[in-house]
Coordinates of C-alpha atoms in Angstrom, one line a residue:
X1 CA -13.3 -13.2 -33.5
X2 CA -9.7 -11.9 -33.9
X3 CA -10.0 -10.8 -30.0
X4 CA -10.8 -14.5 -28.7
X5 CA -7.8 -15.5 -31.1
X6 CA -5.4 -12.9 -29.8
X7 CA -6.6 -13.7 -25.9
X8 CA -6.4 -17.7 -26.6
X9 CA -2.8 -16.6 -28.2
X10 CA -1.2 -14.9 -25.3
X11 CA -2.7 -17.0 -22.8
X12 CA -0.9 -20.0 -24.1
X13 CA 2.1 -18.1 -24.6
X14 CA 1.6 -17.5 -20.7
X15 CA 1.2 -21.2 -19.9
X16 CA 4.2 -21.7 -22.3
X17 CA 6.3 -19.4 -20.3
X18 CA 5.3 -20.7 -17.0
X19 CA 6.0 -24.4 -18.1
X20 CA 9.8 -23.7 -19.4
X21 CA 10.3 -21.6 -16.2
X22 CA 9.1 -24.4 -14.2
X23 CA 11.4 -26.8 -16.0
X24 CA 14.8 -25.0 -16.0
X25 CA 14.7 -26.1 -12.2
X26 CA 18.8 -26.3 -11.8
X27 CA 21.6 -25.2 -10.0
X28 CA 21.7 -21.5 -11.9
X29 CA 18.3 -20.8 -12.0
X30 CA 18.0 -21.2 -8.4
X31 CA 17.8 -17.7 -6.7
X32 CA 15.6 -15.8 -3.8
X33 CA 12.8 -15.5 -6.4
X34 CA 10.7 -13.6 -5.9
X35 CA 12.3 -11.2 -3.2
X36 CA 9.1 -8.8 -3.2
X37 CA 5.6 -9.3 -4.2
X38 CA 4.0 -10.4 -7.5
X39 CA 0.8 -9.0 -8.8
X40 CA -0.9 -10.5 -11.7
X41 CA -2.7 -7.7 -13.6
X42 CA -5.7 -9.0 -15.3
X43 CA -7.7 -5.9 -17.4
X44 CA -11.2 -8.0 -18.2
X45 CA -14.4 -8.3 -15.5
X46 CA -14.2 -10.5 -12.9
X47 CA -15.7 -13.9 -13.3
X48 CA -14.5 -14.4 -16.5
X49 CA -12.6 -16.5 -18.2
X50 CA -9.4 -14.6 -18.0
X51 CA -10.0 -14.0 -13.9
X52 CA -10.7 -17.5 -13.7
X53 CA -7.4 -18.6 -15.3
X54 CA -5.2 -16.0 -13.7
X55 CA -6.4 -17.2 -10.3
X56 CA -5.7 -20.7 -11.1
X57 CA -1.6 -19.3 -12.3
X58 CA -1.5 -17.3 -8.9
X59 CA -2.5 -20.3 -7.0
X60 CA -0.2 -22.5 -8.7
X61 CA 2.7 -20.2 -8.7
X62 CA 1.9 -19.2 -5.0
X63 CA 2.5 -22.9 -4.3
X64 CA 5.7 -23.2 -6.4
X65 CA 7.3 -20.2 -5.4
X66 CA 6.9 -20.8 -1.3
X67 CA 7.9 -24.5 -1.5
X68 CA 11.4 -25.4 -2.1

């Protein structure tokens, strides 16, 4: 029970982070970001939950990251 907690936990404060990054979209925060790859490391079995979720984020952020 306390690992589903802790998982649901830092998943959200994932989705959090990504959310307020999105949303400080001005002037300063606009840089050459990312300059080299990004690699999402995700330590459960694929199919899961967790894999399913991170490749929904890379998509996502994929998408934002290459469109100005």
């Amino acid at each position: 029970m306390r690992t589903t907690t802790g998982l649901v936990m830092s998943l959200s404060f994932l989705l959090v982070g990504c959310t307020v990054t999105h949303a400080a979209n001005s002037s300063a925060f606009e840089q050459d970001f990312p300059a080299k790859p990004v690699h999402i490391i995700e330590p459960f079995g694929l199919g899961g939950g967790p894999d399913l979720l991170a490749r929904a984020l890379a998509a996502k952020l994929s998408e934002l990251w290459t469109n100005p």
